[in-house]
Amino acid sequence: MFVLLFGPPGSGKGTQASALAERLGVPHVATGDIFRKHLREGTALGQLARSYMDRGQLVPDLVTCDLVASRLGENDAAGGVLFDGFPRSVPQLYWVLGHLGATGRSLAHVVNLQVDDRLILGRITGRRTCTNCGATYHVDSAPPDADGNCTRCGKPVVQRKDDTEEVVRDRLVAYAAQTFPCLEQLVGRVPVHNVDGVGSIEEVRVRIFSALGLQA
Ligand code: AP5
Ligand code: MG
Ligand code: ZN
């Protein structure tokens, strides 16, 4: 099953994705995470992506769609994936609908996480991310262990370079201009479930599961 977790930066896509992907039995495909992996490994793609990410702008569609095409070509993705942060422009949306459609597959559901801009700033500037496994934390609502290390793997957690207030504002502008319009195109083609993303992480998880008819 192909499912899309949609929503503005900081709405909780990454936080909710692991449990949902596990329940659906599909891999979690987050383009932002894949770009950051390339960054850590110092690849040419990582260098290119950095120049956009650090400014809060979208990496060009062709580069992003190529990356997703190769990820979808891996064995574990044949039966479905949970997309997080992709597609995030109308051209990316039409590309993925066409790419799946060409092999008789389709997007089954869209979960649209709704969080007010005012809350987003605090969530993102307080976020800390593991340098090793990519797990995310929040200085107030979901802190790492007492030494400031990752609870999952023990490695240091840091603030993402694009999680400063200045870059977040640019990311929100990019979301409004390029990503949000995807929703309009999706309505009528794919079931879109609007889910309130404000509440505890557990409360939001239960809402998402129930919107998809999954037992919490
Ligand atoms: P990406 O990594 O996808 O970032 P994003 O979409 O801006 O979203 P975030 O990861 O910031 O937020 P999230 O919704 O995952 O929130 P999270 O769960 O972490 O993209 C980064 C960049 O890569 C882009 O700007 C672009 O340059 C590039 N890129 C990526 N994909 C691309 C594409 N398809 N095309 C082109 N360019 C692309 O939660 C945030 C914080 O809130 C955390 O600290 C968390 O602990 C906390 N939190 C979560 N839920 C709750 C809750 N219920 N209550 C309290 N706190 C909570
Ligand atoms: Mg994320
Ligand atoms: Zn870790």
XYZ file of C-alpha atoms and ligand atoms in Angstrom:
275
model
C 0.000 0.000 0.000
C 1.322 3.445 -0.946
C 0.434 6.094 1.637
C 1.477 9.732 1.853
C 2.094 11.527 5.127
C 1.582 15.170 4.221
C 1.918 18.363 6.250
C 4.034 21.440 6.881
C 7.554 21.312 8.309
C 7.343 20.390 11.985
C 3.847 18.913 11.764
C 5.158 15.574 13.078
C 5.544 13.542 9.879
C 8.880 12.036 10.884
C 7.723 11.485 14.466
C 4.625 9.543 13.407
C 6.127 7.713 10.452
C 7.915 4.801 12.128
C 4.888 3.428 13.980
C 2.650 3.907 10.964
C 5.097 2.297 8.508
C 5.529 -0.610 10.881
C 1.779 -1.117 11.175
C 1.328 -0.889 7.403
C 4.261 -3.258 6.885
C 5.941 -0.950 4.368
C 9.237 0.988 4.413
C 9.302 4.654 5.470
C 10.621 6.764 2.590
C 11.535 10.309 3.669
C 13.333 12.324 1.004
C 14.705 14.745 3.630
C 16.266 11.809 5.519
C 17.776 10.407 2.313
C 19.268 13.805 1.417
C 20.719 14.105 4.947
C 22.260 10.626 4.626
C 23.973 11.759 1.414
C 25.141 14.889 3.238
C 26.721 12.832 6.030
C 28.391 10.567 3.475
C 29.681 13.565 1.501
C 28.302 12.437 -1.870
C 27.863 14.798 -4.836
C 24.098 14.572 -4.387
C 24.536 15.540 -0.735
C 26.559 18.620 -1.704
C 23.941 19.667 -4.216
C 21.053 19.095 -1.798
C 22.806 21.055 0.956
C 22.831 24.236 -1.100
C 19.012 24.152 -1.205
C 18.292 22.687 2.226
C 20.410 25.239 4.079
C 18.301 27.996 2.515
C 14.992 26.292 3.173
C 14.333 25.795 -0.530
C 13.228 22.658 -2.328
C 15.838 20.524 -4.053
C 15.023 20.551 -7.817
C 12.211 18.198 -8.869
C 14.284 16.196 -11.351
C 16.937 15.383 -8.768
C 14.324 14.455 -6.185
C 12.213 12.302 -8.518
C 15.335 10.424 -9.701
C 16.193 9.681 -6.114
C 12.683 8.400 -5.374
C 12.630 6.338 -8.583
C 15.733 4.472 -7.468
C 14.353 3.983 -3.946
C 11.080 2.625 -5.369
C 13.117 0.213 -7.485
C 14.416 -1.558 -4.382
C 12.829 -4.889 -3.493
C 11.291 -3.850 -0.178
C 9.343 -1.032 -1.882
C 7.552 -3.154 -4.470
C 4.358 -3.600 -2.423
C 4.136 -0.099 -0.998
C 5.853 2.631 0.979
C 4.975 5.348 3.433
C 6.071 8.616 1.804
C 7.132 11.414 4.179
C 8.036 14.768 2.673
C 7.488 13.580 -0.900
C 5.847 14.660 -3.156
C 6.144 18.293 -2.111
C 5.524 20.118 -5.371
C 2.812 19.699 -8.020
C 5.323 18.383 -10.620
C 6.562 15.785 -8.088
C 2.964 14.789 -7.408
C 2.161 14.192 -11.058
C 5.454 12.385 -11.518
C 4.724 9.913 -8.715
C 1.101 9.344 -9.773
C 2.371 8.551 -13.291
C 5.272 6.438 -12.047
C 3.009 4.270 -9.881
C 0.229 4.217 -12.460
C 2.604 2.885 -15.136
C 2.889 -0.357 -13.158
C -0.756 -0.558 -12.100
C -0.132 0.866 -8.622
C -1.606 3.947 -6.976
C -1.587 6.123 -3.875
C -4.151 4.630 -1.490
C -4.367 7.351 1.174
C -3.111 10.786 2.107
C -2.851 11.745 5.776
C -2.723 15.526 6.067
C -1.305 16.549 9.455
C -2.596 19.973 10.427
C -0.604 22.187 12.805
C -0.768 25.923 13.178
C 2.256 27.993 12.024
C 2.637 29.477 15.505
C 3.272 26.048 17.053
C 5.554 24.956 14.255
C 8.299 27.427 15.046
C 8.671 26.142 18.644
C 8.559 22.519 17.533
C 11.282 22.948 14.934
C 13.665 25.233 16.791
C 13.443 22.809 19.769
C 14.053 19.726 17.650
C 17.279 17.772 18.046
C 18.318 15.032 15.619
C 20.663 12.069 16.112
C 23.877 12.387 14.079
C 23.954 8.620 13.593
C 20.472 7.118 13.208
C 18.391 10.231 12.457
C 16.006 9.762 15.439
C 14.362 13.063 16.393
C 13.813 14.582 19.814
C 12.465 17.809 21.252
C 14.129 19.693 24.090
C 10.775 19.980 25.943
C 8.291 17.382 24.692
C 10.570 14.451 23.798
C 14.080 14.967 25.243
C 17.027 12.644 24.489
C 18.750 10.827 27.398
C 20.234 12.686 30.365
C 23.677 13.032 28.699
C 22.060 14.589 25.642
C 22.690 11.445 23.584
C 20.327 9.426 21.399
C 18.154 7.076 23.463
C 18.079 4.622 20.573
C 21.766 4.402 19.608
C 23.730 6.461 22.190
C 25.323 8.842 19.670
C 25.227 12.666 20.032
C 22.106 14.597 19.039
C 22.415 18.033 17.413
C 20.250 20.790 15.969
C 19.677 20.449 12.200
C 21.301 23.313 10.305
C 17.948 24.233 8.730
C 16.136 24.296 12.093
C 16.962 27.918 12.896
C 14.116 30.433 13.056
C 15.316 32.208 9.906
C 15.429 29.060 7.749
C 12.143 27.741 9.175
C 10.410 30.897 7.932
C 11.747 30.228 4.432
C 10.670 26.580 4.646
C 7.156 27.693 5.569
C 7.099 30.020 2.567
C 8.207 27.158 0.290
C 5.529 24.934 1.832
C 2.762 27.458 1.193
C 3.871 28.240 -2.361
C 4.958 24.842 -3.661
C 3.752 22.046 -1.388
C 0.301 23.029 -0.126
C -1.099 23.278 -3.706
C -0.602 19.483 -3.998
C -3.573 19.013 -1.660
C -5.954 20.684 -4.067
C -4.770 18.340 -6.810
C -5.109 15.294 -4.580
C -8.680 15.893 -3.471
C -10.961 13.814 -5.664
C -8.125 11.533 -6.812
C -6.982 9.987 -3.546
C -8.796 9.854 -0.153
C -7.357 12.728 1.917
C -7.677 12.369 5.713
C -7.243 15.624 7.598
C -5.787 14.879 11.020
C -5.325 17.350 13.853
C -1.581 17.267 14.606
C -1.877 19.151 17.896
C -1.819 17.031 21.048
C 0.561 14.481 22.494
C 2.547 12.290 20.099
C 0.439 9.327 21.241
C -2.852 11.188 20.722
C -1.867 12.119 17.189
C -0.787 8.545 16.454
C -4.206 7.242 17.551
C -5.966 9.819 15.322
C -3.890 8.784 12.296
C -4.519 5.078 12.856
C -8.226 5.656 13.273
C -8.418 7.820 10.117
C -6.911 4.897 8.197
C -9.187 2.357 9.860
C -6.265 0.738 11.699
C -6.677 -0.511 15.234
C -4.692 1.650 17.669
P 12.387 17.397 5.565
O 13.426 16.703 6.310
O 11.310 16.616 4.908
O 11.765 18.511 6.504
P 10.285 19.128 6.573
O 9.239 18.697 5.643
O 10.571 20.574 6.629
O 9.705 18.527 7.818
P 10.407 18.301 9.136
O 11.237 17.066 9.077
O 11.047 19.569 9.585
O 9.120 18.096 10.080
P 8.307 16.804 10.432
O 6.905 16.998 9.971
O 8.995 15.540 10.039
O 8.308 16.971 12.021
P 8.976 16.085 13.154
O 8.240 14.805 13.294
O 10.454 16.021 13.018
O 13.055 18.308 4.441
C 14.182 19.105 4.700
C 14.664 19.760 3.425
O 15.059 18.742 2.466
C 13.629 20.600 2.668
O 13.574 21.924 3.190
C 14.173 20.532 1.245
O 15.258 21.420 1.075
C 14.700 19.121 1.145
N 13.680 18.180 0.643
C 13.163 17.112 1.314
N 12.247 16.472 0.566
C 12.175 17.158 -0.603
C 11.386 17.003 -1.784
N 10.455 16.021 -1.903
N 11.574 17.885 -2.791
C 12.484 18.865 -2.694
N 13.246 19.089 -1.604
C 13.097 18.238 -0.572
O 8.585 16.978 14.426
C 9.180 18.254 14.613
C 9.473 18.468 16.117
O 8.234 18.494 16.830
C 10.302 17.355 16.744
O 11.208 17.921 17.652
C 9.287 16.476 17.464
O 9.839 15.854 18.612
C 8.215 17.492 17.848
N 6.860 16.917 17.828
C 6.338 16.070 16.897
N 5.069 15.744 17.215
C 4.765 16.432 18.357
C 3.618 16.529 19.181
N 2.484 15.859 18.894
N 3.677 17.342 20.267
C 4.807 18.007 20.577
N 5.937 17.955 19.848
C 5.918 17.171 18.756
Mg 10.762 15.092 8.983
Zn 20.528 7.584 17.190
